[in-house]
CSV table of C-alpha atoms in Angstrom, one decimal:
chain,number,residue,atom,x,y,z
A,1,UNK,CA,174.4,-139.4,100.4
A,2,UNK,CA,171.6,-137.2,99.1
A,3,UNK,CA,169.1,-138.3,96.4
A,4,UNK,CA,168.8,-136.1,93.4
A,5,UNK,CA,165.3,-137.2,92.6
A,6,UNK,CA,162.6,-139.6,94.0
A,7,UNK,CA,163.4,-143.1,92.7
A,8,UNK,CA,160.9,-145.1,90.7
A,9,UNK,CA,159.7,-148.6,91.4
A,10,UNK,CA,162.2,-151.4,91.7
A,11,UNK,CA,165.8,-151.5,93.0
A,12,UNK,CA,167.7,-148.4,93.9
A,13,UNK,CA,170.2,-147.0,96.4
A,14,UNK,CA,168.0,-145.1,98.9
A,15,UNK,CA,170.8,-143.1,100.4
A,16,UNK,CA,170.2,-141.8,103.9
A,17,UNK,CA,166.5,-142.5,104.4
A,18,UNK,CA,164.5,-143.9,107.2
A,19,UNK,CA,163.1,-147.3,106.2
A,20,UNK,CA,162.5,-150.9,107.3
A,21,UNK,CA,164.9,-153.5,106.1
A,22,UNK,CA,163.4,-157.0,105.9
A,23,UNK,CA,165.0,-160.4,105.6
A,24,UNK,CA,163.5,-162.5,102.8
A,25,UNK,CA,164.7,-165.9,103.8
A,26,UNK,CA,162.3,-167.7,101.4
A,27,UNK,CA,161.7,-164.9,98.8
A,28,UNK,CA,159.1,-166.9,96.8
A,29,UNK,CA,156.9,-167.1,99.9
A,30,UNK,CA,157.6,-163.8,101.6
A,31,UNK,CA,157.8,-161.2,98.9
A,32,UNK,CA,154.1,-161.0,98.0
A,33,UNK,CA,153.0,-160.0,101.5
A,34,UNK,CA,155.9,-157.7,102.2
A,35,UNK,CA,155.6,-155.8,99.0
A,36,UNK,CA,151.8,-155.6,99.4
A,37,UNK,CA,152.3,-153.8,102.7
A,38,UNK,CA,154.9,-151.5,101.4
A,39,UNK,CA,152.7,-150.6,98.4
A,40,UNK,CA,149.7,-150.0,100.7
A,41,UNK,CA,151.7,-147.5,102.9
A,42,UNK,CA,153.8,-146.0,100.1
A,43,UNK,CA,156.9,-147.2,101.8
A,44,UNK,CA,160.3,-147.7,100.3
A,45,UNK,CA,162.0,-150.6,102.1
A,46,UNK,CA,165.1,-152.7,102.2
A,47,UNK,CA,165.1,-156.4,101.1
A,48,UNK,CA,168.1,-158.2,102.6
A,49,UNK,CA,169.7,-161.4,103.8
A,50,UNK,CA,172.8,-161.8,106.0
A,51,UNK,CA,175.8,-162.7,104.0
A,52,UNK,CA,177.5,-164.2,107.0
A,53,UNK,CA,174.6,-166.5,107.9
A,54,UNK,CA,171.4,-166.6,105.9
A,55,UNK,CA,172.6,-166.5,102.3
A,56,UNK,CA,175.8,-167.4,100.4
A,57,UNK,CA,177.2,-167.4,96.9
A,58,UNK,CA,175.4,-169.7,94.4
A,59,UNK,CA,178.4,-172.1,94.3
A,60,UNK,CA,178.0,-172.6,98.1
A,61,UNK,CA,174.3,-173.2,97.9
A,62,UNK,CA,174.8,-175.7,95.1
A,63,UNK,CA,177.7,-177.5,96.7
A,64,UNK,CA,177.4,-181.1,97.7
A,65,UNK,CA,176.0,-181.8,101.2
A,66,UNK,CA,178.7,-181.6,103.9
A,67,UNK,CA,181.1,-179.3,101.9
A,68,UNK,CA,180.1,-176.4,104.1
A,69,UNK,CA,178.7,-176.0,107.6
A,70,UNK,CA,174.9,-176.3,107.8
A,71,UNK,CA,174.9,-172.8,109.3
A,72,UNK,CA,176.4,-171.2,106.2
A,73,UNK,CA,173.8,-170.0,103.7
A,74,UNK,CA,171.3,-171.7,105.9
A,75,UNK,CA,168.2,-170.4,104.1
A,76,UNK,CA,169.1,-172.3,101.0
A,77,UNK,CA,168.6,-169.0,99.2
A,78,UNK,CA,171.6,-167.8,97.2
A,79,UNK,CA,172.7,-164.2,96.9
A,80,UNK,CA,171.8,-164.3,93.2
A,81,UNK,CA,168.3,-165.7,93.9
A,82,UNK,CA,167.2,-163.3,96.6
A,83,UNK,CA,168.6,-160.2,94.9
A,84,UNK,CA,167.2,-161.1,91.5
A,85,UNK,CA,163.8,-162.1,92.8
A,86,UNK,CA,163.6,-159.1,95.2
A,87,UNK,CA,164.4,-156.6,92.4
A,88,UNK,CA,162.1,-158.2,89.9
A,89,UNK,CA,159.1,-158.6,92.1
A,90,UNK,CA,159.4,-155.1,93.6
A,91,UNK,CA,159.4,-153.6,90.1
A,92,UNK,CA,156.3,-155.7,89.2
A,93,UNK,CA,154.6,-154.6,92.4
A,94,UNK,CA,155.4,-150.9,91.9
A,95,UNK,CA,157.5,-150.7,95.1
A,96,UNK,CA,160.8,-148.9,95.5
A,97,UNK,CA,163.3,-151.1,97.3
A,98,UNK,CA,167.0,-151.2,98.3
A,99,UNK,CA,168.5,-154.6,97.9
A,100,UNK,CA,170.9,-154.9,100.8
A,101,UNK,CA,173.9,-157.2,101.3
A,102,UNK,CA,173.4,-157.5,105.1
A,103,UNK,CA,176.0,-158.4,107.6
A,104,UNK,CA,179.3,-159.2,105.8
A,105,UNK,CA,180.7,-160.8,109.0
A,106,UNK,CA,184.5,-161.1,109.4
A,107,UNK,CA,184.6,-164.1,111.7
A,108,UNK,CA,186.3,-167.5,112.1
A,109,UNK,CA,183.3,-169.5,111.0
A,110,UNK,CA,179.6,-169.4,110.0
A,111,UNK,CA,178.9,-171.4,113.1
A,112,UNK,CA,180.5,-168.8,115.3
A,113,UNK,CA,178.3,-166.2,113.5
A,114,UNK,CA,175.1,-168.0,114.2
A,115,UNK,CA,176.1,-168.6,117.9
A,116,UNK,CA,175.9,-164.9,118.4
A,117,UNK,CA,172.1,-165.1,117.7
A,118,UNK,CA,171.9,-167.1,120.9
A,119,UNK,CA,174.0,-164.6,122.8
A,120,UNK,CA,177.2,-166.6,122.8
A,121,UNK,CA,180.4,-164.7,122.1
A,122,UNK,CA,183.6,-166.6,121.9
A,123,UNK,CA,186.5,-165.2,124.0
A,124,UNK,CA,189.1,-166.3,121.5
A,125,UNK,CA,190.4,-163.8,118.9
A,126,UNK,CA,190.3,-164.6,115.2
A,127,UNK,CA,193.6,-165.8,113.8
A,128,UNK,CA,195.3,-164.3,110.8
A,129,UNK,CA,194.6,-167.4,108.8
A,130,UNK,CA,190.9,-167.2,109.7
A,131,UNK,CA,190.9,-163.5,108.9
A,132,UNK,CA,192.2,-164.1,105.4
A,133,UNK,CA,189.8,-167.0,104.7
A,134,UNK,CA,186.9,-164.8,106.0
A,135,UNK,CA,187.9,-161.9,103.8
A,136,UNK,CA,188.2,-164.1,100.7
A,137,UNK,CA,184.8,-165.6,101.3
A,138,UNK,CA,183.3,-162.1,101.8
A,139,UNK,CA,184.9,-160.8,98.6
A,140,UNK,CA,183.4,-163.7,96.7
A,141,UNK,CA,180.0,-162.8,98.1
A,142,UNK,CA,180.5,-159.2,97.1
A,143,UNK,CA,181.5,-160.4,93.6
A,144,UNK,CA,178.2,-162.2,93.2
A,145,UNK,CA,176.2,-159.2,94.4
A,146,UNK,CA,178.0,-156.9,92.1
A,147,UNK,CA,177.4,-159.3,89.2
A,148,UNK,CA,173.7,-159.4,89.8
A,149,UNK,CA,173.8,-155.6,89.5
A,150,UNK,CA,171.0,-154.5,91.9
A,151,UNK,CA,172.6,-154.2,95.3
A,152,UNK,CA,172.3,-150.8,96.9
A,153,UNK,CA,173.7,-151.2,100.4
A,154,UNK,CA,176.4,-153.2,102.2
A,155,UNK,CA,176.5,-153.8,106.0
A,156,UNK,CA,179.7,-155.0,107.6
A,157,UNK,CA,180.4,-156.5,111.0
A,158,UNK,CA,184.1,-156.7,112.1
A,159,UNK,CA,183.4,-156.7,115.8
A,160,UNK,CA,185.3,-160.1,116.1
A,161,UNK,CA,188.4,-158.0,115.4
A,162,UNK,CA,187.9,-155.7,118.4
A,163,UNK,CA,190.9,-156.1,120.8
A,164,UNK,CA,188.9,-156.1,124.0
A,165,UNK,CA,192.0,-156.5,126.2
A,166,UNK,CA,192.7,-152.8,125.5
A,167,UNK,CA,189.9,-151.8,127.9
A,168,UNK,CA,191.8,-153.2,130.8
A,169,UNK,CA,195.2,-151.6,130.1
A,170,UNK,CA,196.7,-149.3,132.7
A,171,UNK,CA,197.6,-145.8,131.6
A,172,UNK,CA,201.3,-146.8,131.3
A,173,UNK,CA,200.5,-149.9,129.3
A,174,UNK,CA,198.2,-148.0,126.9
A,175,UNK,CA,200.8,-145.4,126.2
A,176,UNK,CA,203.5,-148.0,125.5
A,177,UNK,CA,201.3,-150.1,123.2
A,178,UNK,CA,199.9,-147.0,121.5
A,179,UNK,CA,203.5,-145.8,120.7
A,180,UNK,CA,204.4,-149.3,119.4
A,181,UNK,CA,201.4,-149.7,117.1
A,182,UNK,CA,200.9,-146.2,115.7
A,183,UNK,CA,203.5,-144.1,113.9
A,184,UNK,CA,204.3,-141.0,115.9
A,185,UNK,CA,202.7,-138.6,113.4
A,186,UNK,CA,199.6,-140.7,113.1
A,187,UNK,CA,199.3,-141.1,116.9
A,188,UNK,CA,199.5,-137.3,117.4
A,189,UNK,CA,196.7,-136.8,114.9
A,190,UNK,CA,194.5,-139.3,116.6
A,191,UNK,CA,195.0,-137.7,120.0
A,192,UNK,CA,194.5,-134.2,118.7
A,193,UNK,CA,191.0,-135.1,117.5
A,194,UNK,CA,189.9,-135.7,121.1
A,195,UNK,CA,191.6,-132.9,123.0
A,196,UNK,CA,188.3,-131.1,123.5
A,197,UNK,CA,185.0,-132.5,124.4
A,198,UNK,CA,182.2,-132.6,121.8
A,199,UNK,CA,178.6,-131.4,122.1
A,200,UNK,CA,175.9,-132.5,119.7
A,201,UNK,CA,172.3,-131.5,119.2
A,202,UNK,CA,169.7,-134.2,119.7
A,203,UNK,CA,166.3,-134.3,117.9
A,204,UNK,CA,164.5,-132.9,121.0
A,205,UNK,CA,166.8,-129.8,121.0
A,206,UNK,CA,168.8,-130.9,124.0
A,207,UNK,CA,172.5,-131.3,124.0
A,208,UNK,CA,174.6,-134.5,124.1
A,209,UNK,CA,178.2,-134.1,125.4
A,210,UNK,CA,181.0,-136.6,125.1
A,211,UNK,CA,184.6,-136.4,126.3
A,212,UNK,CA,187.4,-138.7,125.6
A,213,UNK,CA,190.6,-138.4,127.6
A,214,UNK,CA,194.0,-139.0,126.1
A,215,UNK,CA,194.4,-142.4,127.7
A,216,UNK,CA,190.8,-143.4,126.7
A,217,UNK,CA,191.6,-142.4,123.1
A,218,UNK,CA,194.7,-144.6,123.2
A,219,UNK,CA,192.7,-147.6,124.5
A,220,UNK,CA,189.9,-147.0,121.9
A,221,UNK,CA,192.5,-146.7,119.1
A,222,UNK,CA,194.0,-150.1,120.2
A,223,UNK,CA,190.6,-151.6,120.5
A,224,UNK,CA,189.3,-150.6,117.1
A,225,UNK,CA,192.5,-150.5,115.0
A,226,UNK,CA,192.1,-153.8,113.1
A,227,UNK,CA,188.3,-153.4,112.8
A,228,UNK,CA,188.6,-150.0,111.1
A,229,UNK,CA,191.4,-151.3,108.8
A,230,UNK,CA,189.4,-154.3,107.6
A,231,UNK,CA,186.2,-152.3,107.2
A,232,UNK,CA,188.1,-149.9,105.0
A,233,UNK,CA,189.3,-152.8,102.9
A,234,UNK,CA,185.8,-154.1,102.5
A,235,UNK,CA,184.5,-150.6,101.6
A,236,UNK,CA,187.2,-150.1,98.9
A,237,UNK,CA,186.5,-153.5,97.5
A,238,UNK,CA,182.8,-152.7,97.2
A,239,UNK,CA,183.6,-149.5,95.5
A,240,UNK,CA,185.9,-151.2,93.0
A,241,UNK,CA,183.4,-153.9,92.2
A,242,UNK,CA,180.4,-151.5,91.8
A,243,UNK,CA,182.3,-148.9,89.8
A,244,UNK,CA,180.2,-145.8,89.3
A,245,UNK,CA,177.0,-147.4,90.7
A,246,UNK,CA,175.9,-145.7,94.0
A,247,UNK,CA,175.7,-147.7,97.3
A,248,UNK,CA,175.3,-146.9,100.9
A,249,UNK,CA,177.5,-148.4,103.6
A,250,UNK,CA,176.5,-149.4,107.1
A,251,UNK,CA,178.9,-150.1,110.0
A,252,UNK,CA,177.6,-152.5,112.6
A,253,UNK,CA,178.8,-152.8,116.2
A,254,UNK,CA,175.6,-154.5,117.2
A,255,UNK,CA,176.7,-158.1,117.8
A,256,UNK,CA,179.0,-157.5,120.8
A,257,UNK,CA,178.7,-158.9,124.3
A,258,UNK,CA,178.4,-155.3,125.8
A,259,UNK,CA,176.4,-152.3,124.8
A,260,UNK,CA,178.1,-149.6,122.6
A,261,UNK,CA,179.0,-146.5,124.6
A,262,UNK,CA,178.8,-143.0,123.3
A,263,UNK,CA,182.6,-142.8,123.4
A,264,UNK,CA,182.7,-145.9,121.2
A,265,UNK,CA,180.4,-144.3,118.6
A,266,UNK,CA,182.2,-141.0,118.6
A,267,UNK,CA,185.6,-142.6,118.3
A,268,UNK,CA,184.7,-145.1,115.6
A,269,UNK,CA,182.9,-142.7,113.4
A,270,UNK,CA,185.5,-139.9,113.9
A,271,UNK,CA,188.3,-142.2,112.8
A,272,UNK,CA,186.2,-143.5,109.9
A,273,UNK,CA,185.6,-140.0,108.8
A,274,UNK,CA,189.4,-139.2,109.2
A,275,UNK,CA,190.0,-142.0,106.7
A,276,UNK,CA,187.9,-140.2,104.2
A,277,UNK,CA,185.2,-142.9,104.1
A,278,UNK,CA,181.4,-142.5,104.2
A,279,UNK,CA,179.0,-144.0,106.7
A,280,UNK,CA,175.3,-143.8,105.9
A,281,UNK,CA,174.0,-146.0,108.7
A,282,UNK,CA,175.5,-146.9,112.0
A,283,UNK,CA,174.3,-149.8,114.1
A,284,UNK,CA,175.3,-149.7,117.8
A,285,UNK,CA,174.5,-152.3,120.4
A,286,UNK,CA,171.6,-150.5,122.0
A,287,UNK,CA,170.8,-153.4,124.4
A,288,UNK,CA,168.5,-155.5,122.2
A,289,UNK,CA,168.6,-159.3,122.4
A,290,UNK,CA,168.0,-161.5,119.4
A,291,UNK,CA,164.4,-162.8,119.0
A,292,UNK,CA,163.3,-161.2,122.2
A,293,UNK,CA,161.1,-158.3,123.2
A,294,UNK,CA,163.0,-155.5,124.9
A,295,UNK,CA,162.4,-155.7,128.7
A,296,UNK,CA,164.6,-152.9,129.9
A,297,UNK,CA,163.8,-149.4,131.0
A,298,UNK,CA,162.2,-147.4,128.1
A,299,UNK,CA,163.5,-144.1,129.4
A,300,UNK,CA,167.0,-145.4,129.4
A,301,UNK,CA,166.6,-146.9,126.0
A,302,UNK,CA,165.4,-143.5,124.6
A,303,UNK,CA,168.4,-141.7,126.2
A,304,UNK,CA,170.9,-144.3,124.8
A,305,UNK,CA,169.4,-144.1,121.3
A,306,UNK,CA,169.3,-140.3,121.6
A,307,UNK,CA,173.0,-140.1,122.3
A,308,UNK,CA,174.1,-142.4,119.5
A,309,UNK,CA,171.7,-140.7,117.0
A,310,UNK,CA,173.0,-137.2,117.8
A,311,UNK,CA,176.7,-138.3,117.4
A,312,UNK,CA,176.1,-140.3,114.2
A,313,UNK,CA,174.2,-137.4,112.6
A,314,UNK,CA,176.8,-134.8,113.5
A,315,UNK,CA,179.9,-136.8,112.7
A,316,UNK,CA,178.8,-138.8,109.6
A,317,UNK,CA,175.3,-137.6,108.7
A,318,UNK,CA,174.3,-141.2,109.3
A,319,UNK,CA,171.0,-142.6,110.6
A,320,UNK,CA,171.0,-145.2,113.3
A,321,UNK,CA,170.3,-148.7,112.2
A,322,UNK,CA,168.5,-150.9,114.8
A,323,UNK,CA,169.5,-154.5,114.4
A,324,UNK,CA,168.1,-157.5,116.3
A,325,UNK,CA,164.7,-156.2,115.5
A,326,UNK,CA,162.6,-159.4,115.8
A,327,UNK,CA,160.7,-159.8,119.0
A,328,UNK,CA,159.5,-162.7,121.1
A,329,UNK,CA,156.6,-163.5,118.8
A,330,UNK,CA,155.4,-162.4,115.3
A,331,UNK,CA,152.8,-160.3,117.1
A,332,UNK,CA,154.8,-158.4,119.8
A,333,UNK,CA,156.9,-156.0,117.7
A,334,UNK,CA,159.9,-155.5,120.0
A,335,UNK,CA,157.7,-155.2,123.1
A,336,UNK,CA,155.3,-152.6,124.3
A,337,UNK,CA,156.7,-149.1,124.2
A,338,UNK,CA,159.9,-150.0,122.3
A,339,UNK,CA,159.0,-148.4,119.0
A,340,UNK,CA,157.9,-145.2,120.8
A,341,UNK,CA,161.2,-145.0,122.6
A,342,UNK,CA,163.1,-145.4,119.3
A,343,UNK,CA,161.0,-142.7,117.6
A,344,UNK,CA,161.5,-140.3,120.5
A,345,UNK,CA,165.3,-140.9,120.6
A,346,UNK,CA,165.8,-140.5,116.9
A,347,UNK,CA,163.1,-138.0,116.0
A,348,UNK,CA,161.7,-140.7,113.7
A,349,UNK,CA,164.8,-140.9,111.5
A,350,UNK,CA,165.8,-144.5,111.9
A,351,UNK,CA,166.4,-147.7,110.0
A,352,UNK,CA,165.1,-150.9,111.5
A,353,UNK,CA,166.0,-154.5,110.6
A,354,UNK,CA,163.8,-157.6,111.0
A,355,UNK,CA,164.2,-161.1,109.5
A,356,UNK,CA,163.8,-164.3,111.5
A,357,UNK,CA,160.3,-163.5,112.8
A,358,UNK,CA,158.8,-164.1,109.3
A,359,UNK,CA,160.0,-167.7,109.3
A,360,UNK,CA,158.6,-168.1,112.8
A,361,UNK,CA,155.3,-166.8,111.6
A,362,UNK,CA,155.3,-169.5,108.8
A,363,UNK,CA,156.0,-172.3,111.2
A,364,UNK,CA,153.4,-171.1,113.7
A,365,UNK,CA,150.8,-171.0,111.0
A,366,UNK,CA,151.4,-174.6,109.8
A,367,UNK,CA,151.7,-175.8,113.4
A,368,UNK,CA,148.1,-174.5,114.0
A,369,UNK,CA,146.7,-176.5,111.1
A,370,UNK,CA,144.5,-179.6,111.7
A,371,UNK,CA,146.4,-182.5,113.2
A,372,UNK,CA,146.1,-184.7,110.1
A,373,UNK,CA,146.7,-182.0,107.5
A,374,UNK,CA,149.8,-182.0,105.3
A,375,UNK,CA,151.0,-178.7,106.8
A,376,UNK,CA,150.7,-179.9,110.4
A,377,UNK,CA,152.6,-183.1,109.5
A,378,UNK,CA,155.3,-181.1,107.8
A,379,UNK,CA,155.7,-178.9,110.9
A,380,UNK,CA,156.0,-182.0,113.1
A,381,UNK,CA,158.7,-183.5,110.9
A,382,UNK,CA,160.6,-180.2,110.9
A,383,UNK,CA,160.4,-179.9,114.7
A,384,UNK,CA,161.4,-183.5,115.3
A,385,UNK,CA,164.4,-183.3,113.0
A,386,UNK,CA,165.7,-180.1,114.4
A,387,UNK,CA,165.3,-181.5,117.9
A,388,UNK,CA,167.1,-184.7,116.9
A,389,UNK,CA,170.0,-182.7,115.4
A,390,UNK,CA,170.3,-180.4,118.5
A,391,UNK,CA,170.3,-183.3,120.9
A,392,UNK,CA,173.0,-185.0,118.9
A,393,UNK,CA,175.0,-181.7,119.0
A,394,UNK,CA,174.8,-181.6,122.8
A,395,UNK,CA,175.5,-185.3,123.2
A,396,UNK,CA,178.6,-185.1,121.0
A,397,UNK,CA,179.8,-181.7,122.1
A,398,UNK,CA,179.3,-180.2,118.6
A,399,UNK,CA,179.8,-176.5,117.7
A,400,UNK,CA,176.1,-175.6,118.4
A,401,UNK,CA,176.2,-177.1,121.9
A,402,UNK,CA,176.4,-173.9,123.8
A,403,UNK,CA,175.2,-173.4,127.4
A,404,UNK,CA,172.0,-171.5,126.2
A,405,UNK,CA,171.0,-174.4,124.0
A,406,UNK,CA,171.5,-176.9,126.8
A,407,UNK,CA,169.3,-174.8,129.1
A,408,UNK,CA,166.6,-174.4,126.4
A,409,UNK,CA,166.4,-178.1,125.8
A,410,UNK,CA,166.1,-178.8,129.5
A,411,UNK,CA,163.4,-176.1,129.7
A,412,UNK,CA,161.5,-177.8,126.9
A,413,UNK,CA,161.8,-181.2,128.5
A,414,UNK,CA,160.4,-179.8,131.8
A,415,UNK,CA,157.6,-178.1,129.9
A,416,UNK,CA,156.3,-181.3,128.2
A,417,UNK,CA,156.8,-183.3,131.4
A,418,UNK,CA,154.4,-180.9,133.1
A,419,UNK,CA,152.1,-180.6,130.1
A,420,UNK,CA,152.3,-183.1,127.3
A,421,UNK,CA,150.4,-180.7,125.1
A,422,UNK,CA,153.6,-178.6,124.9
A,423,UNK,CA,155.2,-181.2,122.7
A,424,UNK,CA,156.2,-179.7,119.4
A,425,UNK,CA,155.3,-176.2,120.6
A,426,UNK,CA,156.6,-173.8,117.8
A,427,UNK,CA,157.3,-171.2,120.5
A,428,UNK,CA,159.7,-173.4,122.4
A,429,UNK,CA,162.8,-171.3,122.8
A,430,UNK,CA,165.2,-174.0,121.5
A,431,UNK,CA,163.1,-174.3,118.3
A,432,UNK,CA,162.6,-170.5,117.8
A,433,UNK,CA,166.4,-170.0,118.0
A,434,UNK,CA,167.3,-173.0,115.8
A,435,UNK,CA,164.4,-173.8,113.4
A,436,UNK,CA,166.4,-172.1,110.6
A,437,UNK,CA,168.5,-175.3,110.4
A,438,UNK,CA,165.6,-177.1,108.8
A,439,UNK,CA,165.9,-175.0,105.6
A,440,UNK,CA,169.5,-176.3,105.0
A,441,UNK,CA,168.9,-180.0,105.8
A,442,UNK,CA,169.5,-182.1,102.8
A,443,UNK,CA,168.2,-185.5,101.7
A,444,UNK,CA,170.2,-188.3,100.0
A,445,UNK,CA,169.8,-186.6,96.7
A,446,UNK,CA,171.1,-183.3,98.1
A,447,UNK,CA,167.7,-181.6,98.0
A,448,UNK,CA,166.7,-179.2,100.7
A,449,UNK,CA,163.6,-181.2,101.3
A,450,UNK,CA,162.1,-179.2,104.1
A,451,UNK,CA,162.6,-175.9,102.2
A,452,UNK,CA,161.1,-177.4,99.1
A,453,UNK,CA,158.2,-178.9,101.0
A,454,UNK,CA,157.3,-175.5,102.6
A,455,UNK,CA,157.3,-173.8,99.2
A,456,UNK,CA,155.2,-176.5,97.7
A,457,UNK,CA,152.8,-176.5,100.7
A,458,UNK,CA,152.1,-172.7,100.5
A,459,UNK,CA,152.1,-172.4,96.8
A,460,UNK,CA,150.0,-175.5,96.3
A,461,UNK,CA,147.1,-174.4,98.5
A,462,UNK,CA,145.3,-171.2,97.4
A,463,UNK,CA,143.5,-170.7,100.7
A,464,UNK,CA,146.6,-171.2,102.8
A,465,UNK,CA,148.6,-169.0,100.4
A,466,UNK,CA,146.0,-166.2,100.8
A,467,UNK,CA,146.1,-166.5,104.6
A,468,UNK,CA,149.9,-166.5,104.7
A,469,UNK,CA,150.2,-163.5,102.5
A,470,UNK,CA,147.7,-161.6,104.6
A,471,UNK,CA,149.6,-162.5,107.8
A,472,UNK,CA,153.0,-161.5,106.3
A,473,UNK,CA,151.4,-158.2,105.1
A,474,UNK,CA,149.9,-157.6,108.6
A,475,UNK,CA,153.3,-158.2,110.3
A,476,UNK,CA,155.0,-155.8,107.9
A,477,UNK,CA,152.2,-153.2,108.4
A,478,UNK,CA,152.7,-153.4,112.2
A,479,UNK,CA,156.4,-152.5,111.7
A,480,UNK,CA,155.7,-149.7,109.2
A,481,UNK,CA,153.0,-148.2,111.3
A,482,UNK,CA,154.8,-148.6,114.5
A,483,UNK,CA,157.9,-146.7,113.3
A,484,UNK,CA,156.1,-144.3,111.0
A,485,UNK,CA,157.8,-145.6,107.8
A,486,UNK,CA,154.8,-144.7,105.6
A,487,UNK,CA,155.4,-142.2,102.8
A,488,UNK,CA,159.1,-142.2,103.6
A,489,UNK,CA,160.2,-140.8,100.2
A,490,UNK,CA,157.6,-138.0,100.2
């Protein structure tokens, strides 16, 4: 998707442009600092929330407590609110933005979606009933975005529909099932597309070669069949709802248990192209963990990204989108050398997403306030209530009680036993991974009392507001400068 002219301030569809995409969980607090940084570096950026986790249609946000899981729309910020505020404030600030509907997740429940953040992937496959309910919910979310009228990008995640058993099929089994599930003419067309290996040019001028054998193509077709089908349905629905308004489309394979292989990328994008559908951004699983610095080999990361980038560019004209962009702390980026590896692998043409670390920054700031201050007391109440909820989940075997949470709570208990000063440490892993729950906790009147209190605290203290805006801007500038997003529309 090429731009005919440079867009002005406010919301637009960027098309295929390198840029940061930033989650605005509490837009009334985060937008000033984010937009200030973008304006300072002349950067067009994305403003987003995850439709499968962070945000929800207005009716869900306003529903009585207990009607939906606490994990659904857990920021307490509706689709209408973040998109309206993001567009309005960007225009006032003189910044070009793309309002993104991030992560339309087709999955059995919102709780299963947030479990992925902790690295937990359910082995069970989504049922047909769950699929239809998930699609209906996603369509209602798209409806609200279309009605607001400023959305410029949609990202989908149908990885829960991958048929992973296909990977272990014998050649004979693969041939039998392929013949059963694909019409003969369609099957021949699929296999014909992979008769010869493909070679692609990488940004450094070197070649990337990928071969897919006939049996491998059959396994991949069986693995991705349902995912491709549902992604196509979502794309067509977006197009119907937006009419002649332009939008970009991102396909995400990021939230899987295993890394995406070059064969996966080539097959998925080739079949998507064969369906006559556009892909502007492609998000493979490049080996990043949620809320953690990358600790792997930087040379291997560069080569992985290089392969995926070369394939995506050649097949679809797409840029890679790097998800799971938040690091271990608000100050670590994604770990030393990570940005440089991504730049080298993509030639600088990349989209990069970051969200949760901004909320971590807020909580760290109020945790560092004087012990008897309102902000410190608010942090302590949030910490204690989140801890209380999670201990109850583990005790009662609730849906959030996964092995990682159990180990994180045990690690926290050991830490404060050794050093009592570690009590209520905002960097305790269990808290970093689950503090988002506080934003959706409701009082007896149905109010999101912690969310409201955070907004009141920051907006009611001019000095704290100034310091928070400066920290948000600095975090955003580290991202922009680290990945060379400045002047990205020049």
